[in-house]
CSV table of C-alpha atoms and ligand atoms in Angstrom, one decimal:
chain,number,residue,atom,x,y,z
A,1,MET,CA,4.4,-17.2,11.6
A,2,ASN,CA,3.5,-14.1,9.4
A,3,ASN,CA,6.1,-11.7,9.2
A,4,ARG,CA,6.0,-7.6,8.9
A,5,ILE,CA,5.7,-7.4,5.6
A,6,ASP,CA,2.0,-8.9,5.6
A,7,TRP,CA,0.9,-6.5,8.9
A,8,VAL,CA,2.4,-3.7,6.8
A,9,ARG,CA,-0.1,-4.9,3.7
A,10,ARG,CA,-2.9,-6.0,5.8
A,11,ASN,CA,-2.9,-2.3,7.1
A,12,CYS,CA,-2.4,-0.7,3.3
A,13,ARG,CA,-6.0,-0.6,2.8
A,14,LEU,CA,-6.0,1.6,0.0
A,15,LEU,CA,-3.7,-0.4,-2.0
A,16,ALA,CA,-5.9,-3.3,-1.3
A,17,SER,CA,-8.9,-1.9,-2.7
A,18,ILE,CA,-6.8,-1.1,-6.0
A,19,SER,CA,-5.7,-4.1,-6.0
A,20,GLU,CA,-8.8,-5.7,-6.5
A,21,GLU,CA,-10.1,-3.5,-9.3
A,22,PHE,CA,-6.7,-3.9,-10.8
A,23,ARG,CA,-7.0,-7.8,-10.7
A,24,VAL,CA,-10.1,-7.2,-12.9
A,25,GLU,CA,-9.1,-4.6,-15.1
A,26,GLN,CA,-5.7,-4.7,-15.9
A,27,PRO,CA,-4.8,-1.8,-16.5
A,28,PHE,CA,-0.9,-2.6,-17.2
A,29,ALA,CA,-1.5,-5.8,-19.0
A,30,GLY,CA,1.5,-6.6,-21.2
A,31,MET,CA,3.6,-3.4,-19.4
A,32,THR,CA,6.7,-3.6,-17.7
A,33,ILE,CA,7.1,-1.2,-14.8
A,34,GLY,CA,10.6,-0.4,-13.8
A,35,THR,CA,11.0,0.6,-10.1
A,36,GLY,CA,13.9,2.1,-8.1
A,37,ILE,CA,12.1,3.4,-5.0
A,38,HIS,CA,13.3,2.0,-1.7
A,39,LEU,CA,13.1,-2.4,-0.9
A,40,GLU,CA,11.0,-2.4,2.6
A,41,PRO,CA,7.3,-3.4,3.7
A,42,LYS,CA,5.5,-0.5,1.9
A,43,THR,CA,7.1,0.1,-1.3
A,44,VAL,CA,6.8,-4.4,-1.2
A,45,ALA,CA,2.7,-3.5,-1.2
A,46,LEU,CA,2.8,-1.1,-3.6
A,47,ILE,CA,4.7,-3.0,-6.2
A,48,LEU,CA,2.8,-5.7,-5.7
A,49,THR,CA,-0.3,-3.6,-6.3
A,50,LEU,CA,1.0,-2.7,-9.9
A,51,GLN,CA,1.4,-6.2,-10.3
A,52,ASP,CA,-2.1,-7.3,-9.6
A,53,GLY,CA,-2.8,-5.0,-12.8
A,54,GLY,CA,-1.2,-7.2,-14.7
A,55,ALA,CA,2.6,-5.7,-15.2
A,56,ARG,CA,5.8,-7.3,-15.3
A,57,LEU,CA,7.6,-5.3,-12.0
A,58,VAL,CA,11.5,-4.8,-12.2
A,59,SER,CA,12.6,-3.8,-9.1
A,60,THR,CA,15.4,-2.4,-7.6
A,61,GLY,CA,16.2,-0.2,-4.0
A,62,ASN,CA,17.9,3.5,-3.1
A,63,LEU,CA,21.2,3.8,-2.1
A,64,ASN,CA,21.5,1.9,1.1
A,65,THR,CA,17.7,1.6,2.0
A,66,THR,CA,17.0,-2.1,0.7
A,67,GLN,CA,15.9,-4.9,3.1
A,68,PRO,CA,16.8,-8.4,2.2
A,69,ALA,CA,13.4,-9.2,3.7
A,70,ALA,CA,11.7,-7.6,1.3
A,71,MET,CA,13.5,-8.7,-1.7
A,72,ASP,CA,13.0,-12.2,-0.7
A,73,TYR,CA,9.6,-11.6,-0.4
A,74,LEU,CA,9.0,-9.8,-3.8
A,75,GLY,CA,11.5,-12.6,-5.5
A,76,ALA,CA,9.0,-15.6,-3.9
A,77,ARG,CA,5.9,-13.9,-6.0
A,78,GLY,CA,7.5,-13.1,-9.4
A,79,VAL,CA,9.0,-9.8,-9.2
A,80,THR,CA,12.4,-9.0,-11.2
A,81,VAL,CA,14.6,-7.8,-8.0
A,82,ILE,CA,18.1,-6.3,-9.1
A,83,GLY,CA,20.9,-5.6,-6.6
A,84,GLN,CA,21.4,-5.8,-3.2
A,85,PRO,CA,21.9,-3.9,-0.3
A,86,THR,CA,24.7,-1.9,-0.8
A,87,ARG,CA,26.4,2.0,0.2
A,88,ASP,CA,28.6,2.1,-2.5
A,89,ALA,CA,27.0,4.6,-5.1
A,90,ALA,CA,28.8,3.4,-8.2
A,91,GLU,CA,27.6,-0.4,-7.2
A,92,HIS,CA,23.6,0.9,-6.8
A,93,GLY,CA,24.3,3.1,-10.2
A,94,THR,CA,24.8,-0.8,-12.0
A,95,TYR,CA,21.5,-1.6,-10.3
A,96,LEU,CA,19.7,1.1,-12.1
A,97,GLU,CA,20.9,0.3,-15.5
A,98,LYS,CA,20.2,-3.4,-15.2
A,99,VAL,CA,16.5,-1.7,-14.5
A,100,ILE,CA,16.7,0.1,-17.5
A,101,ASP,CA,18.4,-2.5,-20.0
A,102,GLU,CA,14.8,-4.4,-19.1
A,103,LYS,CA,13.2,-1.0,-21.0
A,104,PRO,CA,10.2,-0.4,-18.7
A,105,ASP,CA,7.4,0.9,-20.4
A,106,ILE,CA,6.6,2.7,-17.3
A,107,ILE,CA,8.8,4.3,-14.5
A,108,LEU,CA,8.6,4.9,-10.7
A,109,ASP,CA,11.2,6.6,-9.4
A,110,ASN,CA,12.3,7.9,-6.3
A,111,GLY,CA,15.3,10.7,-6.6
A,112,GLY,CA,15.4,10.8,-10.0
A,113,ASP,CA,17.7,8.0,-10.7
A,114,LEU,CA,15.8,5.7,-13.3
A,115,PHE,CA,15.2,8.5,-15.4
A,116,ASP,CA,18.4,10.2,-15.3
A,117,ARG,CA,19.8,6.6,-16.5
A,118,PHE,CA,17.0,6.5,-19.3
A,119,LEU,CA,18.6,9.9,-20.5
A,120,LYS,CA,22.1,8.4,-20.9
A,121,LYS,CA,20.5,5.5,-22.6
A,122,PRO,CA,17.3,5.9,-23.9
A,123,TYR,CA,14.8,3.5,-25.7
A,124,GLY,CA,11.3,3.9,-28.2
A,125,ASN,CA,8.5,2.4,-25.6
A,126,LEU,CA,8.9,4.3,-22.3
A,127,LYS,CA,5.0,6.6,-22.1
A,128,GLY,CA,6.4,8.2,-18.6
A,129,GLY,CA,5.9,7.2,-14.8
A,130,THR,CA,6.2,9.0,-11.8
A,131,GLU,CA,8.4,10.8,-9.6
A,132,GLU,CA,8.4,10.3,-5.4
A,133,THR,CA,10.5,13.0,-4.1
A,134,THR,CA,11.5,16.7,-3.9
A,135,SER,CA,14.6,16.1,-4.4
A,136,GLY,CA,13.6,14.1,-7.8
A,137,ARG,CA,11.5,16.7,-8.5
A,138,MET,CA,14.5,19.0,-8.6
A,139,ARG,CA,16.8,17.2,-10.8
A,140,LEU,CA,14.4,16.5,-13.3
A,141,GLU,CA,12.8,19.7,-13.9
A,142,PRO,CA,15.9,21.1,-15.6
A,143,LEU,CA,15.5,18.1,-17.6
A,144,ARG,CA,11.9,19.0,-19.0
A,145,ASP,CA,12.9,19.8,-22.9
A,146,GLU,CA,14.4,15.9,-22.6
A,147,LEU,CA,11.9,13.8,-21.0
A,148,VAL,CA,9.3,14.9,-23.4
A,149,MET,CA,6.2,12.6,-21.4
A,150,PRO,CA,4.2,12.6,-18.6
A,151,ILE,CA,5.9,12.6,-15.4
A,152,LEU,CA,3.7,12.9,-12.5
A,153,VAL,CA,5.7,13.8,-8.8
A,154,ILE,CA,3.8,12.5,-5.9
A,155,ASN,CA,5.7,14.7,-3.4
A,156,ASP,CA,3.8,17.7,-4.8
A,157,SER,CA,0.5,16.2,-4.4
A,158,PRO,CA,-1.1,17.8,-1.0
A,159,ILE,CA,-1.9,14.8,0.4
A,160,LYS,CA,1.6,13.5,-0.3
A,161,GLN,CA,2.7,17.2,1.4
A,162,PHE,CA,0.6,16.9,4.7
A,163,ALA,CA,0.0,13.1,5.4
A,164,GLU,CA,3.8,12.3,4.6
A,165,ASN,CA,6.0,14.7,4.7
A,166,GLU,CA,4.5,17.0,7.7
A,167,HIS,CA,2.9,14.6,9.8
A,168,ALA,CA,4.6,11.4,9.4
A,169,VAL,CA,7.9,12.4,8.7
A,170,GLY,CA,8.7,14.3,11.7
A,171,GLN,CA,6.9,11.4,14.2
A,172,SER,CA,9.4,8.9,12.6
A,173,VAL,CA,12.2,11.1,12.9
A,174,LEU,CA,11.8,11.6,15.9
A,175,GLU,CA,11.1,7.7,16.4
A,176,SER,CA,14.1,6.6,15.1
A,177,TYR,CA,16.0,9.3,17.0
A,178,MET,CA,14.8,8.0,20.2
A,179,ARG,CA,14.7,3.9,18.9
A,180,ILE,CA,18.6,4.6,17.8
A,181,THR,CA,20.4,6.9,20.4
A,182,ASN,CA,18.1,6.1,23.1
A,183,ARG,CA,18.8,9.9,24.4
A,184,VAL,CA,16.4,12.2,26.0
A,185,THR,CA,14.8,14.6,24.1
A,186,ASN,CA,13.4,16.9,27.3
A,187,GLY,CA,15.4,19.8,27.2
A,188,GLN,CA,17.6,19.1,24.9
A,189,ARG,CA,18.3,21.8,22.1
A,190,VAL,CA,17.8,21.1,18.7
A,191,THR,CA,18.3,22.6,15.7
A,192,VAL,CA,16.5,21.6,12.2
A,193,PHE,CA,18.0,22.7,9.1
A,194,GLY,CA,14.7,23.1,6.6
A,195,TYR,CA,11.3,24.6,7.0
A,196,GLY,CA,9.5,22.9,4.3
A,197,ALA,CA,6.8,20.1,4.8
A,198,CYS,CA,9.3,17.3,6.1
A,199,GLY,CA,11.4,20.0,8.1
A,200,ARG,CA,7.6,21.2,10.4
A,201,GLY,CA,6.5,18.0,11.2
A,202,VAL,CA,10.2,17.3,12.5
A,203,ALA,CA,10.6,20.5,14.6
A,204,ARG,CA,7.0,20.2,15.8
A,205,ASN,CA,7.6,16.7,17.1
A,206,PHE,CA,10.8,17.8,19.0
A,207,ARG,CA,8.8,20.3,20.3
A,208,ALA,CA,6.3,18.2,21.5
A,209,ALA,CA,8.8,16.0,23.0
A,210,ASN,CA,9.9,18.5,25.4
A,211,ALA,CA,13.1,19.7,23.0
A,212,LYS,CA,14.0,23.7,22.5
A,213,VAL,CA,13.8,23.6,18.9
A,214,SER,CA,15.6,26.2,16.9
A,215,VAL,CA,15.2,26.6,12.8
A,216,VAL,CA,17.6,27.6,10.4
A,217,GLU,CA,15.9,28.3,7.0
A,218,ALA,CA,17.5,30.0,4.0
A,219,ASP,CA,14.3,31.1,2.5
A,220,PRO,CA,13.3,34.2,4.5
A,221,VAL,CA,9.8,33.5,3.9
A,222,LYS,CA,9.7,30.4,5.7
A,223,ARG,CA,11.7,31.6,8.3
A,224,LEU,CA,9.2,34.4,9.1
A,225,GLN,CA,6.6,31.1,9.5
A,226,ALA,CA,9.5,29.5,11.4
A,227,HIS,CA,9.5,31.9,14.1
A,228,LEU,CA,5.9,33.3,14.0
A,229,ASP,CA,5.2,29.0,14.6
A,230,GLY,CA,6.9,29.9,17.9
A,231,TYR,CA,10.4,28.6,17.2
A,232,ASP,CA,13.8,30.2,17.5
A,233,THR,CA,15.4,31.3,14.1
A,234,PRO,CA,19.1,32.5,15.3
A,235,SER,CA,21.6,32.8,12.8
A,236,ARG,CA,23.2,29.7,11.4
A,237,GLU,CA,26.3,30.4,13.3
A,238,ARG,CA,24.6,30.2,16.5
A,239,ALA,CA,22.0,27.5,15.6
A,240,ILE,CA,24.8,25.1,15.5
A,241,ALA,CA,27.0,26.5,18.2
A,242,SER,CA,23.8,25.6,20.6
A,243,ALA,CA,23.0,23.0,19.6
A,244,ASP,CA,22.7,19.5,21.2
A,245,LEU,CA,21.1,17.4,18.1
A,246,ILE,CA,20.9,18.8,14.5
A,247,VAL,CA,19.0,17.1,11.7
A,248,THR,CA,19.1,18.1,8.3
A,249,VAL,CA,16.0,17.8,6.3
A,250,THR,CA,16.3,20.1,3.3
A,251,GLY,CA,17.2,18.5,0.0
A,252,ASN,CA,20.2,20.5,-0.5
A,253,GLY,CA,24.1,19.3,-0.3
A,254,ARG,CA,26.7,20.1,1.9
A,255,VAL,CA,24.4,21.7,4.6
A,256,ILE,CA,26.8,20.7,7.5
A,257,GLY,CA,30.2,20.5,6.6
A,258,GLU,CA,34.1,20.4,7.8
A,259,ALA,CA,34.3,24.0,8.1
A,260,ASP,CA,31.2,23.7,11.1
A,261,LEU,CA,33.6,20.9,13.3
A,262,PRO,CA,35.2,24.4,15.3
A,263,LEU,CA,31.3,25.1,16.1
A,264,LEU,CA,29.8,22.3,17.6
A,265,ARG,CA,29.6,21.7,21.0
A,266,ASP,CA,31.2,18.6,22.3
A,267,GLY,CA,28.8,15.6,22.3
A,268,ALA,CA,26.3,17.3,19.2
A,269,ILE,CA,24.8,14.9,17.5
A,270,LEU,CA,24.6,15.0,13.9
A,271,ALA,CA,21.5,13.5,12.1
A,272,ASN,CA,19.9,13.2,8.3
A,273,ALA,CA,16.5,13.2,7.4
A,274,GLY,CA,17.3,14.6,3.7
A,275,HIS,CA,16.9,12.2,1.2
A,276,PHE,CA,20.5,12.0,-0.4
A,277,PRO,CA,23.4,11.5,1.8
A,278,VAL,CA,25.0,14.8,1.1
A,279,GLU,CA,22.8,17.2,3.4
A,280,ILE,CA,25.7,16.0,6.1
A,281,ASP,CA,28.9,16.4,4.4
A,282,ALA,CA,30.2,12.8,6.3
A,283,ALA,CA,33.1,12.0,4.7
A,284,ALA,CA,34.6,15.2,4.5
A,285,ILE,CA,33.8,15.1,9.0
A,286,ALA,CA,35.2,11.8,9.3
A,287,GLY,CA,38.5,12.2,7.4
A,288,SER,CA,39.2,16.0,8.7
A,289,ASN,CA,42.4,16.4,10.2
A,290,ALA,CA,41.0,17.1,13.1
A,291,VAL,CA,39.6,13.7,13.8
A,292,THR,CA,41.6,11.6,15.8
A,293,GLU,CA,39.7,9.0,16.6
A,294,ARG,CA,36.6,7.0,15.5
A,295,VAL,CA,34.5,4.4,17.1
A,296,ALA,CA,31.3,2.9,15.3
A,297,TYR,CA,28.6,1.4,17.3
A,298,GLU,CA,26.4,-1.4,16.2
A,299,ASP,CA,23.1,1.1,17.1
A,300,GLY,CA,24.4,3.3,13.7
A,301,VAL,CA,26.4,5.6,15.7
A,302,GLU,CA,29.6,7.0,15.2
A,303,THR,CA,31.8,8.4,17.7
A,304,LEU,CA,34.6,11.2,16.1
A,305,ARG,CA,36.5,12.5,18.8
A,306,LEU,CA,38.6,16.0,17.8
A,307,GLU,CA,42.0,17.1,18.4
A,308,ASP,CA,40.8,19.6,21.3
A,309,GLY,CA,39.1,16.5,23.0
A,310,ARG,CA,35.0,17.4,21.7
A,311,ALA,CA,33.2,14.6,20.9
A,312,ILE,CA,30.9,14.7,18.1
A,313,HIS,CA,28.1,12.0,17.0
A,314,LEU,CA,27.0,11.1,13.6
A,315,ILE,CA,24.3,9.0,13.0
A,316,SER,CA,24.0,6.5,10.0
A,317,GLU,CA,27.0,8.4,8.4
A,318,GLY,CA,24.7,10.9,7.1
A,319,HIS,CA,22.3,8.6,5.4
A,320,MET,CA,18.1,9.4,6.0
A,321,PHE,CA,18.3,8.1,9.2
A,322,ASN,CA,14.7,7.1,9.5
A,323,LEU,CA,15.1,4.5,6.8
A,324,ALA,CA,19.0,3.9,6.6
A,325,GLY,CA,19.4,3.4,10.4
A,326,PRO,CA,19.3,0.3,12.0
A,327,ARG,CA,15.8,-2.0,12.4
A,328,PRO,CA,14.5,0.9,10.4
A,329,LEU,CA,10.4,1.4,10.1
A,330,GLY,CA,10.1,4.5,8.3
A,331,ASN,CA,7.2,6.6,8.0
A,332,SER,CA,3.5,4.9,9.3
A,333,ILE,CA,1.9,2.4,7.4
A,334,GLU,CA,-1.4,4.7,6.8
A,335,SER,CA,0.5,7.9,5.6
A,336,MET,CA,2.5,5.6,2.9
A,337,ASP,CA,-0.4,4.2,2.1
A,338,LEU,CA,-2.2,7.5,0.7
A,339,GLY,CA,1.3,8.1,-1.2
A,340,PHE,CA,1.1,5.0,-2.2
A,341,ALA,CA,-2.3,5.2,-3.5
A,342,LEU,CA,-1.6,8.2,-5.1
A,343,GLN,CA,1.6,6.7,-7.1
A,344,ALA,CA,-0.8,3.0,-8.1
A,345,ARG,CA,-3.3,5.7,-9.2
A,346,CYS,CA,-0.9,8.0,-11.3
A,347,LEU,CA,0.6,4.8,-13.4
A,348,GLU,CA,-2.6,4.0,-14.1
A,349,ALA,CA,-3.5,7.0,-15.3
A,350,VAL,CA,0.1,7.6,-17.6
A,351,ALA,CA,-0.8,3.5,-18.8
A,352,ARG,CA,-4.3,4.7,-19.8
A,353,GLY,CA,-2.8,7.6,-21.4
A,354,LYS,CA,-5.1,10.3,-19.0
A,355,VAL,CA,-2.1,12.2,-19.0
A,356,GLY,CA,-0.2,13.5,-21.8
A,357,ALA,CA,3.2,15.0,-22.5
A,358,GLU,CA,2.6,18.4,-21.3
A,359,SER,CA,2.2,17.1,-17.8
A,360,CYS,CA,6.2,16.6,-17.7
A,361,VAL,CA,6.8,16.8,-13.9
A,362,VAL,CA,3.9,18.2,-12.7
A,363,PRO,CA,2.0,17.5,-9.4
A,364,VAL,CA,-0.5,14.9,-9.5
A,365,PRO,CA,-3.7,15.7,-11.6
A,366,ARG,CA,-6.2,16.8,-9.1
A,367,PHE,CA,-9.1,14.4,-9.8
A,368,ILE,CA,-6.8,11.9,-8.4
A,369,ASP,CA,-6.2,13.7,-5.5
A,370,GLU,CA,-10.0,13.6,-4.9
A,371,MET,CA,-9.9,10.0,-5.7
A,372,VAL,CA,-7.7,8.5,-2.8
A,373,ALA,CA,-9.1,11.5,0.0
A,374,SER,CA,-12.1,9.8,-0.3
A,375,SER,CA,-11.6,6.8,-0.8
A,376,TYR,CA,-9.4,7.2,2.2
A,377,LEU,CA,-12.3,8.7,4.3
A,378,ASP,CA,-14.7,5.9,3.0
A,379,LEU,CA,-13.3,3.1,4.4
A,380,ASN,CA,-11.8,5.1,7.6
A,381,TYR,CA,-15.7,5.5,8.7
A,382,ARG,CA,-16.5,2.1,7.2
A,383,ALA,CA,-14.2,0.8,9.5
A,384,ALA,CA,-15.6,2.9,12.0
A,385,ALA,CA,-19.5,1.8,11.7
B,1,NAD,N1,13.0,11.1,5.5
B,1,NAD,C1,11.9,10.8,5.1
B,1,NAD,O1,11.1,10.2,5.4
B,1,NAD,C2,11.5,11.8,4.1
B,1,NAD,C3,10.2,11.8,3.3
B,1,NAD,C4,10.3,12.9,2.3
B,1,NAD,C5,10.7,13.6,2.2
B,1,NAD,N2,12.3,13.2,2.1
B,1,NAD,C6,13.2,14.4,1.8
B,1,NAD,O2,13.5,15.4,2.4
B,1,NAD,C7,14.2,16.8,2.0
B,1,NAD,C8,13.1,17.7,2.4
B,1,NAD,O3,11.7,17.5,1.3
B,1,NAD,P1,10.5,18.8,2.1
B,1,NAD,O4,9.6,18.2,1.4
B,1,NAD,O5,10.7,19.3,3.2
B,1,NAD,O6,10.7,19.9,0.9
B,1,NAD,P2,10.9,21.4,0.6
B,1,NAD,O7,11.5,22.4,-0.4
B,1,NAD,O8,9.2,21.5,0.8
B,1,NAD,O9,12.1,21.8,2.2
B,1,NAD,C9,13.3,21.8,2.3
B,1,NAD,C10,13.4,23.4,3.2
B,1,NAD,O10,15.0,23.3,3.1
B,1,NAD,C11,15.6,24.8,2.4
B,1,NAD,N3,16.8,25.1,2.6
B,1,NAD,C12,17.7,24.3,1.4
B,1,NAD,N4,18.8,24.7,1.7
B,1,NAD,C13,18.8,25.1,2.8
B,1,NAD,C14,20.3,25.3,3.9
B,1,NAD,N5,21.0,25.2,3.1
B,1,NAD,N6,20.0,26.0,4.9
B,1,NAD,C15,18.9,25.7,5.4
B,1,NAD,N7,17.5,25.9,4.7
B,1,NAD,C16,17.7,25.4,3.5
B,1,NAD,C17,14.7,25.2,1.5
B,1,NAD,O11,14.3,26.8,1.7
B,1,NAD,C18,13.1,24.7,2.3
B,1,NAD,O12,12.2,25.7,2.6
B,1,NAD,C19,13.8,15.9,0.7
B,1,NAD,O13,15.5,15.8,0.5
B,1,NAD,C20,13.2,15.0,0.7
B,1,NAD,O14,13.4,13.8,-0.1
B,1,NAD,C21,12.4,12.4,3.4
């Protein structure tokens, strides 16, 4: 029987068509590409497409999202896979260092981890690479003067913004919430922290699932947008105090912390969909003196009993729960196929020298957005014809 990775690869049609071209053109011949991105079925499809382009691949995952089946699949196909699933940031750091020790010519980063390690142990042949996320861009922007090389930020492509962040993250967060908790959404009060591209999708999907959604957004302009989109935008305190479910998706640290415990309703559920497990300060909350009992359930939910009798439920210890939770599916295959087609084309542009050092931490070039959008539409209409 074929496994889920084969199903994903079969449905990553953009990557399949790029692979076909790469097998002939070999844009990465003689190069090593180091990757530090979740190891799961869709990234497997991307990594194997890069391998089809002639690259030697050295790959590790992100903290707490590595799937053993993805590691085995890649290992069996000649990719050098480093590390293992871990929740330990220090251990994960050693895996990132091992990727850098291989002196990749190009880096595919997700969260800025590999470029950060490169700056601590620089070497001569790095041509540049890509960064997948908002969080990584925020980390790399201040380092522009040290990283004098093309680094294309996939997240800042309009395609990534609407196809993945806005449409797919919201769907997958709702799907993960229902799968992990098996709880109702109808009539529930959901507070979404952050009304960026991801937050807009999360808010919209919970509203479509008949929840009463409030938004807390630091930027008054986006708060106005949320208001005009029909969401309640109460004060932070009121939004926390009224919530049955709080979802953080800001890219920022300590959005919800121990100091918020007195505000939370009995039975409130806390879930993070932002990239790093820092938005909900899970360690401080779980370690609070107010917590008298902790009960962990196998589906990734932990119940914290407080001294005044209230219960608070934490999903996946504050890790990005649509990918780090149990039996994760992540975002839809097609949304990731689009984003990863951008990745493959951007890495190709770096390998071929089509983008220079002036493109350090900049969005995907327009010609690549147009190429990927046209290919997706062509494949879609060809399939429908
Ligand atoms: N779970 C997934 O599958 C997935 C996919 C893509 C991106 N992400 C991650 O989701 C996060 C958000 O991404 P985005 O593209 O929406 O970013 P964004 O920058 O477009 O939006 C983030 C918003 O959060 C707001 N914000 C920051 N701190 C806040 C706070 N303390 N309280 C309230 N609002 C606050 C900002 O003003 C901004 O409007 C990032 O960490 C990103 O890496 C997750």
